[in-house]
Amino acid sequence: MKAEPRLRLPPGQRLARGWPVLHYGPIPSFDPNTWNFRVWGEVARPALLTYAEFRSLPSVKVVADFHCVTKLSVLDNEWEGVSLRSIAGLVAPTAAARFGMVHCEHGYEANLPLTALMDDDVLFAWARNGEPLQPMHGFPLRLVVPKRYAWKSAKWVRGLEFMAEDRLGFWEERGYHNDADPWREERYSFGSALGCPAPLRPRLR
Ligand SMILES: Nc1nc2c(c(=O)[nH]1)N[C@H]1C(S)=C(S)[C@@H](COP(=O)(O)O)O[C@H]1N2
Ligand SMILES: [Mo]
């Protein structure tokens, strides 16, 4: 049995009303005829998939909570898409592969260790609660990493790079915590533990 919603909130989080929209920069346009998805780096078989090819991969459904670093949480989202494990199965990461970088429209990037990406609740999603994602929520494709703050759940994904060494993503470079575990309140890579005043912390917009 699931605990009541309040008890499922990580420290410092509150329930969002509806589903907020948070991102940096413009919402990209989407053309199914030119869109593609690239997987490269530390892999035996690099791949370049068309939209139709991506959508014909075996799909999964995952029910998970979503925690934004701005302290809003959305519980019980049913995501539908392709699991990261099946993408890995397609390209066969080499023994040296230990990190992943998710690449998005307009250069947004999010980095994660492969151990986190290969968790069974991680997927590239195109639908939530039975509806296609709206463009503002990442259509045609977004990453979903339920166990990390939502800036790692990158919208408008276009590729995945397997890497031997870690590299910082868009928000990680701007002071957000590299690990981003909401249950440990890993919001910023500096400041919060030292009582850094809020105005010095990086902001969403
Ligand atoms: N490409 C891209 N993905 C992004 C962002 C962004 O700026 N660009 N913002 C992230 C942040 S900080 C959050 S909280 C979530 C919000 O997702 P939502 O707008 O669907 O709620 O998207 C993440 N994915
Ligand atoms: Mo966020």
JSON list of N, CA, C and O in Angstrom, two decimals, residues 16-68:
[
{"chain": "A", "resi": 16, "resn": "ALA", "atom": "N", "xyz": [2.72, 19.93, -6.27]},
{"chain": "A", "resi": 16, "resn": "ALA", "atom": "CA", "xyz": [2.39, 20.95, -7.28]},
{"chain": "A", "resi": 16, "resn": "ALA", "atom": "C", "xyz": [0.91, 20.87, -7.58]},
{"chain": "A", "resi": 16, "resn": "ALA", "atom": "O", "xyz": [0.30, 19.81, -7.47]},
{"chain": "A", "resi": 17, "resn": "ARG", "atom": "N", "xyz": [0.31, 22.00, -7.92]},
{"chain": "A", "resi": 17, "resn": "ARG", "atom": "CA", "xyz": [-1.04, 21.97, -8.47]},
{"chain": "A", "resi": 17, "resn": "ARG", "atom": "C", "xyz": [-0.88, 21.79, -9.97]},
{"chain": "A", "resi": 17, "resn": "ARG", "atom": "O", "xyz": [-0.24, 22.59, -10.64]},
{"chain": "A", "resi": 18, "resn": "GLY", "atom": "N", "xyz": [-1.43, 20.71, -10.53]},
{"chain": "A", "resi": 18, "resn": "GLY", "atom": "CA", "xyz": [-1.25, 20.45, -11.95]},
{"chain": "A", "resi": 18, "resn": "GLY", "atom": "C", "xyz": [0.19, 20.04, -12.24]},
{"chain": "A", "resi": 18, "resn": "GLY", "atom": "O", "xyz": [0.87, 19.49, -11.39]},
{"chain": "A", "resi": 19, "resn": "TRP", "atom": "N", "xyz": [0.62, 20.33, -13.44]},
{"chain": "A", "resi": 19, "resn": "TRP", "atom": "CA", "xyz": [1.98, 19.96, -13.86]},
{"chain": "A", "resi": 19, "resn": "TRP", "atom": "C", "xyz": [2.69, 21.22, -14.35]},
{"chain": "A", "resi": 19, "resn": "TRP", "atom": "O", "xyz": [2.39, 21.69, -15.47]},
{"chain": "A", "resi": 20, "resn": "PRO", "atom": "N", "xyz": [3.57, 21.77, -13.53]},
{"chain": "A", "resi": 20, "resn": "PRO", "atom": "CA", "xyz": [4.25, 23.02, -13.94]},
{"chain": "A", "resi": 20, "resn": "PRO", "atom": "C", "xyz": [5.15, 22.81, -15.15]},
{"chain": "A", "resi": 20, "resn": "PRO", "atom": "O", "xyz": [5.56, 21.68, -15.44]},
{"chain": "A", "resi": 21, "resn": "VAL", "atom": "N", "xyz": [5.44, 23.86, -15.85]},
{"chain": "A", "resi": 21, "resn": "VAL", "atom": "CA", "xyz": [6.34, 23.84, -16.99]},
{"chain": "A", "resi": 21, "resn": "VAL", "atom": "C", "xyz": [7.59, 24.62, -16.63]},
{"chain": "A", "resi": 21, "resn": "VAL", "atom": "O", "xyz": [7.50, 25.78, -16.25]},
{"chain": "A", "resi": 22, "resn": "LEU", "atom": "N", "xyz": [8.74, 23.96, -16.71]},
{"chain": "A", "resi": 22, "resn": "LEU", "atom": "CA", "xyz": [9.99, 24.62, -16.34]},
{"chain": "A", "resi": 22, "resn": "LEU", "atom": "C", "xyz": [11.08, 24.26, -17.35]},
{"chain": "A", "resi": 22, "resn": "LEU", "atom": "O", "xyz": [11.35, 23.08, -17.58]},
{"chain": "A", "resi": 23, "resn": "HIS", "atom": "N", "xyz": [11.64, 25.24, -17.96]},
{"chain": "A", "resi": 23, "resn": "HIS", "atom": "CA", "xyz": [12.81, 24.99, -18.80]},
{"chain": "A", "resi": 23, "resn": "HIS", "atom": "C", "xyz": [13.47, 26.31, -19.15]},
{"chain": "A", "resi": 23, "resn": "HIS", "atom": "O", "xyz": [12.91, 27.37, -18.94]},
{"chain": "A", "resi": 24, "resn": "TYR", "atom": "N", "xyz": [14.66, 26.20, -19.70]},
{"chain": "A", "resi": 24, "resn": "TYR", "atom": "CA", "xyz": [15.42, 27.34, -20.14]},
{"chain": "A", "resi": 24, "resn": "TYR", "atom": "C", "xyz": [15.32, 27.40, -21.67]},
{"chain": "A", "resi": 24, "resn": "TYR", "atom": "O", "xyz": [15.51, 26.38, -22.33]},
{"chain": "A", "resi": 25, "resn": "GLY", "atom": "N", "xyz": [15.03, 28.55, -22.22]},
{"chain": "A", "resi": 25, "resn": "GLY", "atom": "CA", "xyz": [15.04, 28.71, -23.67]},
{"chain": "A", "resi": 25, "resn": "GLY", "atom": "C", "xyz": [13.72, 28.36, -24.32]},
{"chain": "A", "resi": 25, "resn": "GLY", "atom": "O", "xyz": [12.75, 28.00, -23.66]},
{"chain": "A", "resi": 26, "resn": "PRO", "atom": "N", "xyz": [13.67, 28.43, -25.67]},
{"chain": "A", "resi": 26, "resn": "PRO", "atom": "CA", "xyz": [12.43, 28.23, -26.42]},
{"chain": "A", "resi": 26, "resn": "PRO", "atom": "C", "xyz": [12.05, 26.76, -26.59]},
{"chain": "A", "resi": 26, "resn": "PRO", "atom": "O", "xyz": [12.90, 25.87, -26.47]},
{"chain": "A", "resi": 27, "resn": "ILE", "atom": "N", "xyz": [10.77, 26.52, -26.85]},
{"chain": "A", "resi": 27, "resn": "ILE", "atom": "CA", "xyz": [10.28, 25.18, -27.15]},
{"chain": "A", "resi": 27, "resn": "ILE", "atom": "C", "xyz": [10.61, 24.88, -28.62]},
{"chain": "A", "resi": 27, "resn": "ILE", "atom": "O", "xyz": [10.19, 25.62, -29.50]},
{"chain": "A", "resi": 28, "resn": "PRO", "atom": "N", "xyz": [11.38, 23.82, -28.89]},
{"chain": "A", "resi": 28, "resn": "PRO", "atom": "CA", "xyz": [11.77, 23.55, -30.28]},
{"chain": "A", "resi": 28, "resn": "PRO", "atom": "C", "xyz": [10.61, 23.03, -31.13]},
{"chain": "A", "resi": 28, "resn": "PRO", "atom": "O", "xyz": [9.66, 22.46, -30.60]},
{"chain": "A", "resi": 29, "resn": "SER", "atom": "N", "xyz": [10.69, 23.23, -32.44]},
{"chain": "A", "resi": 29, "resn": "SER", "atom": "CA", "xyz": [9.68, 22.67, -33.32]},
{"chain": "A", "resi": 29, "resn": "SER", "atom": "C", "xyz": [10.08, 21.22, -33.65]},
{"chain": "A", "resi": 29, "resn": "SER", "atom": "O", "xyz": [11.23, 20.84, -33.46]},
{"chain": "A", "resi": 30, "resn": "PHE", "atom": "N", "xyz": [9.12, 20.46, -34.13]},
{"chain": "A", "resi": 30, "resn": "PHE", "atom": "CA", "xyz": [9.35, 19.03, -34.38]},
{"chain": "A", "resi": 30, "resn": "PHE", "atom": "C", "xyz": [8.83, 18.66, -35.75]},
{"chain": "A", "resi": 30, "resn": "PHE", "atom": "O", "xyz": [7.69, 18.96, -36.10]},
{"chain": "A", "resi": 31, "resn": "ASP", "atom": "N", "xyz": [9.68, 18.01, -36.55]},
{"chain": "A", "resi": 31, "resn": "ASP", "atom": "CA", "xyz": [9.28, 17.49, -37.86]},
{"chain": "A", "resi": 31, "resn": "ASP", "atom": "C", "xyz": [9.63, 16.00, -37.89]},
{"chain": "A", "resi": 31, "resn": "ASP", "atom": "O", "xyz": [10.82, 15.64, -37.88]},
{"chain": "A", "resi": 32, "resn": "PRO", "atom": "N", "xyz": [8.61, 15.13, -37.89]},
{"chain": "A", "resi": 32, "resn": "PRO", "atom": "CA", "xyz": [8.88, 13.69, -37.84]},
{"chain": "A", "resi": 32, "resn": "PRO", "atom": "C", "xyz": [9.69, 13.18, -39.03]},
{"chain": "A", "resi": 32, "resn": "PRO", "atom": "O", "xyz": [10.27, 12.09, -38.96]},
{"chain": "A", "resi": 33, "resn": "ASN", "atom": "N", "xyz": [9.74, 13.96, -40.11]},
{"chain": "A", "resi": 33, "resn": "ASN", "atom": "CA", "xyz": [10.51, 13.52, -41.28]},
{"chain": "A", "resi": 33, "resn": "ASN", "atom": "C", "xyz": [11.99, 13.80, -41.17]},
{"chain": "A", "resi": 33, "resn": "ASN", "atom": "O", "xyz": [12.79, 13.19, -41.89]},
{"chain": "A", "resi": 34, "resn": "THR", "atom": "N", "xyz": [12.37, 14.75, -40.32]},
{"chain": "A", "resi": 34, "resn": "THR", "atom": "CA", "xyz": [13.79, 15.07, -40.21]},
{"chain": "A", "resi": 34, "resn": "THR", "atom": "C", "xyz": [14.36, 14.74, -38.83]},
{"chain": "A", "resi": 34, "resn": "THR", "atom": "O", "xyz": [15.58, 14.67, -38.66]},
{"chain": "A", "resi": 35, "resn": "TRP", "atom": "N", "xyz": [13.49, 14.55, -37.85]},
{"chain": "A", "resi": 35, "resn": "TRP", "atom": "CA", "xyz": [13.94, 14.21, -36.49]},
{"chain": "A", "resi": 35, "resn": "TRP", "atom": "C", "xyz": [14.71, 12.90, -36.51]},
{"chain": "A", "resi": 35, "resn": "TRP", "atom": "O", "xyz": [14.32, 11.96, -37.21]},
{"chain": "A", "resi": 36, "resn": "ASN", "atom": "N", "xyz": [15.79, 12.84, -35.77]},
{"chain": "A", "resi": 36, "resn": "ASN", "atom": "CA", "xyz": [16.45, 11.55, -35.59]},
{"chain": "A", "resi": 36, "resn": "ASN", "atom": "C", "xyz": [17.05, 11.46, -34.20]},
{"chain": "A", "resi": 36, "resn": "ASN", "atom": "O", "xyz": [17.07, 12.44, -33.46]},
{"chain": "A", "resi": 37, "resn": "PHE", "atom": "N", "xyz": [17.48, 10.27, -33.86]},
{"chain": "A", "resi": 37, "resn": "PHE", "atom": "CA", "xyz": [18.00, 9.99, -32.52]},
{"chain": "A", "resi": 37, "resn": "PHE", "atom": "C", "xyz": [19.32, 9.26, -32.67]},
{"chain": "A", "resi": 37, "resn": "PHE", "atom": "O", "xyz": [19.39, 8.20, -33.27]},
{"chain": "A", "resi": 38, "resn": "ARG", "atom": "N", "xyz": [20.38, 9.88, -32.10]},
{"chain": "A", "resi": 38, "resn": "ARG", "atom": "CA", "xyz": [21.71, 9.35, -32.31]},
{"chain": "A", "resi": 38, "resn": "ARG", "atom": "C", "xyz": [22.25, 8.77, -31.00]},
{"chain": "A", "resi": 38, "resn": "ARG", "atom": "O", "xyz": [22.08, 9.38, -29.94]},
{"chain": "A", "resi": 39, "resn": "VAL", "atom": "N", "xyz": [22.89, 7.61, -31.09]},
{"chain": "A", "resi": 39, "resn": "VAL", "atom": "CA", "xyz": [23.55, 7.02, -29.93]},
{"chain": "A", "resi": 39, "resn": "VAL", "atom": "C", "xyz": [25.00, 6.75, -30.33]},
{"chain": "A", "resi": 39, "resn": "VAL", "atom": "O", "xyz": [25.24, 6.10, -31.34]},
{"chain": "A", "resi": 40, "resn": "TRP", "atom": "N", "xyz": [25.93, 7.28, -29.53]},
{"chain": "A", "resi": 40, "resn": "TRP", "atom": "CA", "xyz": [27.32, 7.17, -29.94]},
{"chain": "A", "resi": 40, "resn": "TRP", "atom": "C", "xyz": [28.24, 7.20, -28.72]},
{"chain": "A", "resi": 40, "resn": "TRP", "atom": "O", "xyz": [27.78, 7.21, -27.59]},
{"chain": "A", "resi": 41, "resn": "GLY", "atom": "N", "xyz": [29.56, 7.19, -28.99]},
{"chain": "A", "resi": 41, "resn": "GLY", "atom": "CA", "xyz": [30.55, 7.21, -27.91]},
{"chain": "A", "resi": 41, "resn": "GLY", "atom": "C", "xyz": [31.07, 5.82, -27.63]},
{"chain": "A", "resi": 41, "resn": "GLY", "atom": "O", "xyz": [31.39, 5.07, -28.55]},
{"chain": "A", "resi": 42, "resn": "GLU", "atom": "N", "xyz": [31.13, 5.48, -26.36]},
{"chain": "A", "resi": 42, "resn": "GLU", "atom": "CA", "xyz": [31.68, 4.18, -25.93]},
{"chain": "A", "resi": 42, "resn": "GLU", "atom": "C", "xyz": [30.67, 3.06, -26.17]},
{"chain": "A", "resi": 42, "resn": "GLU", "atom": "O", "xyz": [30.10, 2.49, -25.24]},
{"chain": "A", "resi": 43, "resn": "VAL", "atom": "N", "xyz": [30.44, 2.77, -27.47]},
{"chain": "A", "resi": 43, "resn": "VAL", "atom": "CA", "xyz": [29.49, 1.71, -27.83]},
{"chain": "A", "resi": 43, "resn": "VAL", "atom": "C", "xyz": [30.07, 0.89, -28.98]},
{"chain": "A", "resi": 43, "resn": "VAL", "atom": "O", "xyz": [30.83, 1.41, -29.80]},
{"chain": "A", "resi": 44, "resn": "ALA", "atom": "N", "xyz": [29.69, -0.38, -29.07]},
{"chain": "A", "resi": 44, "resn": "ALA", "atom": "CA", "xyz": [30.17, -1.23, -30.15]},
{"chain": "A", "resi": 44, "resn": "ALA", "atom": "C", "xyz": [29.43, -0.92, -31.45]},
{"chain": "A", "resi": 44, "resn": "ALA", "atom": "O", "xyz": [30.00, -1.03, -32.53]},
{"chain": "A", "resi": 45, "resn": "ARG", "atom": "N", "xyz": [28.14, -0.54, -31.36]},
{"chain": "A", "resi": 45, "resn": "ARG", "atom": "CA", "xyz": [27.33, -0.32, -32.56]},
{"chain": "A", "resi": 45, "resn": "ARG", "atom": "C", "xyz": [26.60, 1.02, -32.48]},
{"chain": "A", "resi": 45, "resn": "ARG", "atom": "O", "xyz": [25.44, 1.07, -32.05]},
{"chain": "A", "resi": 46, "resn": "PRO", "atom": "N", "xyz": [27.24, 2.12, -32.88]},
{"chain": "A", "resi": 46, "resn": "PRO", "atom": "CA", "xyz": [26.56, 3.42, -32.87]},
{"chain": "A", "resi": 46, "resn": "PRO", "atom": "C", "xyz": [25.28, 3.33, -33.70]},
{"chain": "A", "resi": 46, "resn": "PRO", "atom": "O", "xyz": [25.20, 2.53, -34.63]},
{"chain": "A", "resi": 47, "resn": "ALA", "atom": "N", "xyz": [24.27, 4.12, -33.35]},
{"chain": "A", "resi": 47, "resn": "ALA", "atom": "CA", "xyz": [22.98, 4.02, -34.03]},
{"chain": "A", "resi": 47, "resn": "ALA", "atom": "C", "xyz": [22.45, 5.41, -34.38]},
{"chain": "A", "resi": 47, "resn": "ALA", "atom": "O", "xyz": [22.72, 6.39, -33.68]},
{"chain": "A", "resi": 48, "resn": "LEU", "atom": "N", "xyz": [21.73, 5.48, -35.49]},
{"chain": "A", "resi": 48, "resn": "LEU", "atom": "CA", "xyz": [21.02, 6.69, -35.88]},
{"chain": "A", "resi": 48, "resn": "LEU", "atom": "C", "xyz": [19.61, 6.26, -36.28]},
{"chain": "A", "resi": 48, "resn": "LEU", "atom": "O", "xyz": [19.43, 5.58, -37.28]},
{"chain": "A", "resi": 49, "resn": "LEU", "atom": "N", "xyz": [18.61, 6.60, -35.45]},
{"chain": "A", "resi": 49, "resn": "LEU", "atom": "CA", "xyz": [17.25, 6.13, -35.67]},
{"chain": "A", "resi": 49, "resn": "LEU", "atom": "C", "xyz": [16.36, 7.26, -36.16]},
{"chain": "A", "resi": 49, "resn": "LEU", "atom": "O", "xyz": [16.46, 8.39, -35.69]},
{"chain": "A", "resi": 50, "resn": "THR", "atom": "N", "xyz": [15.49, 6.95, -37.12]},
{"chain": "A", "resi": 50, "resn": "THR", "atom": "CA", "xyz": [14.47, 7.91, -37.53]},
{"chain": "A", "resi": 50, "resn": "THR", "atom": "C", "xyz": [13.38, 7.92, -36.46]},
{"chain": "A", "resi": 50, "resn": "THR", "atom": "O", "xyz": [13.34, 7.07, -35.57]},
{"chain": "A", "resi": 51, "resn": "TYR", "atom": "N", "xyz": [12.45, 8.87, -36.59]},
{"chain": "A", "resi": 51, "resn": "TYR", "atom": "CA", "xyz": [11.34, 8.92, -35.63]},
{"chain": "A", "resi": 51, "resn": "TYR", "atom": "C", "xyz": [10.53, 7.63, -35.69]},
{"chain": "A", "resi": 51, "resn": "TYR", "atom": "O", "xyz": [10.19, 7.05, -34.66]},
{"chain": "A", "resi": 52, "resn": "ALA", "atom": "N", "xyz": [10.23, 7.16, -36.90]},
{"chain": "A", "resi": 52, "resn": "ALA", "atom": "CA", "xyz": [9.44, 5.94, -37.04]},
{"chain": "A", "resi": 52, "resn": "ALA", "atom": "C", "xyz": [10.18, 4.75, -36.43]},
{"chain": "A", "resi": 52, "resn": "ALA", "atom": "O", "xyz": [9.57, 3.91, -35.75]},
{"chain": "A", "resi": 53, "resn": "GLU", "atom": "N", "xyz": [11.49, 4.69, -36.64]},
{"chain": "A", "resi": 53, "resn": "GLU", "atom": "CA", "xyz": [12.26, 3.58, -36.06]},
{"chain": "A", "resi": 53, "resn": "GLU", "atom": "C", "xyz": [12.24, 3.64, -34.53]},
{"chain": "A", "resi": 53, "resn": "GLU", "atom": "O", "xyz": [12.09, 2.62, -33.86]},
{"chain": "A", "resi": 54, "resn": "PHE", "atom": "N", "xyz": [12.40, 4.87, -34.00]},
{"chain": "A", "resi": 54, "resn": "PHE", "atom": "CA", "xyz": [12.40, 4.99, -32.54]},
{"chain": "A", "resi": 54, "resn": "PHE", "atom": "C", "xyz": [11.07, 4.53, -31.97]},
{"chain": "A", "resi": 54, "resn": "PHE", "atom": "O", "xyz": [11.00, 3.78, -31.00]},
{"chain": "A", "resi": 55, "resn": "ARG", "atom": "N", "xyz": [9.97, 4.97, -32.61]},
{"chain": "A", "resi": 55, "resn": "ARG", "atom": "CA", "xyz": [8.64, 4.64, -32.09]},
{"chain": "A", "resi": 55, "resn": "ARG", "atom": "C", "xyz": [8.28, 3.16, -32.26]},
{"chain": "A", "resi": 55, "resn": "ARG", "atom": "O", "xyz": [7.34, 2.68, -31.65]},
{"chain": "A", "resi": 56, "resn": "SER", "atom": "N", "xyz": [9.03, 2.45, -33.11]},
{"chain": "A", "resi": 56, "resn": "SER", "atom": "CA", "xyz": [8.73, 1.03, -33.26]},
{"chain": "A", "resi": 56, "resn": "SER", "atom": "C", "xyz": [9.55, 0.16, -32.30]},
{"chain": "A", "resi": 56, "resn": "SER", "atom": "O", "xyz": [9.39, -1.07, -32.28]},
{"chain": "A", "resi": 57, "resn": "LEU", "atom": "N", "xyz": [10.40, 0.78, -31.46]},
{"chain": "A", "resi": 57, "resn": "LEU", "atom": "CA", "xyz": [11.11, -0.01, -30.44]},
{"chain": "A", "resi": 57, "resn": "LEU", "atom": "C", "xyz": [10.09, -0.49, -29.39]},
{"chain": "A", "resi": 57, "resn": "LEU", "atom": "O", "xyz": [9.05, 0.15, -29.20]},
{"chain": "A", "resi": 58, "resn": "PRO", "atom": "N", "xyz": [10.38, -1.59, -28.72]},
{"chain": "A", "resi": 58, "resn": "PRO", "atom": "CA", "xyz": [9.46, -2.08, -27.69]},
{"chain": "A", "resi": 58, "resn": "PRO", "atom": "C", "xyz": [9.25, -1.02, -26.61]},
{"chain": "A", "resi": 58, "resn": "PRO", "atom": "O", "xyz": [10.22, -0.38, -26.18]},
{"chain": "A", "resi": 59, "resn": "SER", "atom": "N", "xyz": [8.00, -0.81, -26.19]},
{"chain": "A", "resi": 59, "resn": "SER", "atom": "CA", "xyz": [7.74, 0.26, -25.22]},
{"chain": "A", "resi": 59, "resn": "SER", "atom": "C", "xyz": [7.41, -0.31, -23.84]},
{"chain": "A", "resi": 59, "resn": "SER", "atom": "O", "xyz": [7.04, -1.47, -23.70]},
{"chain": "A", "resi": 60, "resn": "VAL", "atom": "N", "xyz": [7.59, 0.54, -22.84]},
{"chain": "A", "resi": 60, "resn": "VAL", "atom": "CA", "xyz": [7.31, 0.17, -21.45]},
{"chain": "A", "resi": 60, "resn": "VAL", "atom": "C", "xyz": [6.47, 1.27, -20.81]},
{"chain": "A", "resi": 60, "resn": "VAL", "atom": "O", "xyz": [6.43, 2.40, -21.32]},
{"chain": "A", "resi": 61, "resn": "LYS", "atom": "N", "xyz": [5.81, 0.94, -19.70]},
{"chain": "A", "resi": 61, "resn": "LYS", "atom": "CA", "xyz": [5.11, 1.95, -18.90]},
{"chain": "A", "resi": 61, "resn": "LYS", "atom": "C", "xyz": [5.71, 1.93, -17.49]},
{"chain": "A", "resi": 61, "resn": "LYS", "atom": "O", "xyz": [5.97, 0.85, -16.95]},
{"chain": "A", "resi": 62, "resn": "VAL", "atom": "N", "xyz": [5.89, 3.11, -16.93]},
{"chain": "A", "resi": 62, "resn": "VAL", "atom": "CA", "xyz": [6.48, 3.24, -15.60]},
{"chain": "A", "resi": 62, "resn": "VAL", "atom": "C", "xyz": [5.66, 4.26, -14.82]},
{"chain": "A", "resi": 62, "resn": "VAL", "atom": "O", "xyz": [5.38, 5.34, -15.33]},
{"chain": "A", "resi": 63, "resn": "VAL", "atom": "N", "xyz": [5.26, 3.92, -13.60]},
{"chain": "A", "resi": 63, "resn": "VAL", "atom": "CA", "xyz": [4.58, 4.90, -12.75]},
{"chain": "A", "resi": 63, "resn": "VAL", "atom": "C", "xyz": [5.60, 5.43, -11.75]},
{"chain": "A", "resi": 63, "resn": "VAL", "atom": "O", "xyz": [6.26, 4.66, -11.05]},
{"chain": "A", "resi": 64, "resn": "ALA", "atom": "N", "xyz": [5.75, 6.76, -11.71]},
{"chain": "A", "resi": 64, "resn": "ALA", "atom": "CA", "xyz": [6.80, 7.34, -10.87]},
{"chain": "A", "resi": 64, "resn": "ALA", "atom": "C", "xyz": [6.47, 8.77, -10.47]},
{"chain": "A", "resi": 64, "resn": "ALA", "atom": "O", "xyz": [5.70, 9.46, -11.14]},
{"chain": "A", "resi": 65, "resn": "ASP", "atom": "N", "xyz": [7.10, 9.23, -9.39]},
{"chain": "A", "resi": 65, "resn": "ASP", "atom": "CA", "xyz": [6.97, 10.61, -8.94]},
{"chain": "A", "resi": 65, "resn": "ASP", "atom": "C", "xyz": [8.04, 11.47, -9.62]},
{"chain": "A", "resi": 65, "resn": "ASP", "atom": "O", "xyz": [9.03, 10.95, -10.15]},
{"chain": "A", "resi": 66, "resn": "PHE", "atom": "N", "xyz": [7.80, 12.79, -9.60]},
{"chain": "A", "resi": 66, "resn": "PHE", "atom": "CA", "xyz": [8.64, 13.74, -10.35]},
{"chain": "A", "resi": 66, "resn": "PHE", "atom": "C", "xyz": [8.93, 14.91, -9.41]},
{"chain": "A", "resi": 66, "resn": "PHE", "atom": "O", "xyz": [8.00, 15.54, -8.90]},
{"chain": "A", "resi": 67, "resn": "HIS", "atom": "N", "xyz": [10.20, 15.17, -9.14]},
{"chain": "A", "resi": 67, "resn": "HIS", "atom": "CA", "xyz": [10.57, 16.19, -8.16]},
{"chain": "A", "resi": 67, "resn": "HIS", "atom": "C", "xyz": [11.44, 17.27, -8.78]},
{"chain": "A", "resi": 67, "resn": "HIS", "atom": "O", "xyz": [12.56, 17.00, -9.21]},
{"chain": "A", "resi": 68, "resn": "CYS", "atom": "N", "xyz": [10.92, 18.48, -8.84]},
{"chain": "A", "resi": 68, "resn": "CYS", "atom": "CA", "xyz": [11.71, 19.59, -9.40]},
{"chain": "A", "resi": 68, "resn": "CYS", "atom": "C", "xyz": [12.48, 20.28, -8.29]},
{"chain": "A", "resi": 68, "resn": "CYS", "atom": "O", "xyz": [11.99, 20.41, -7.17]}
]
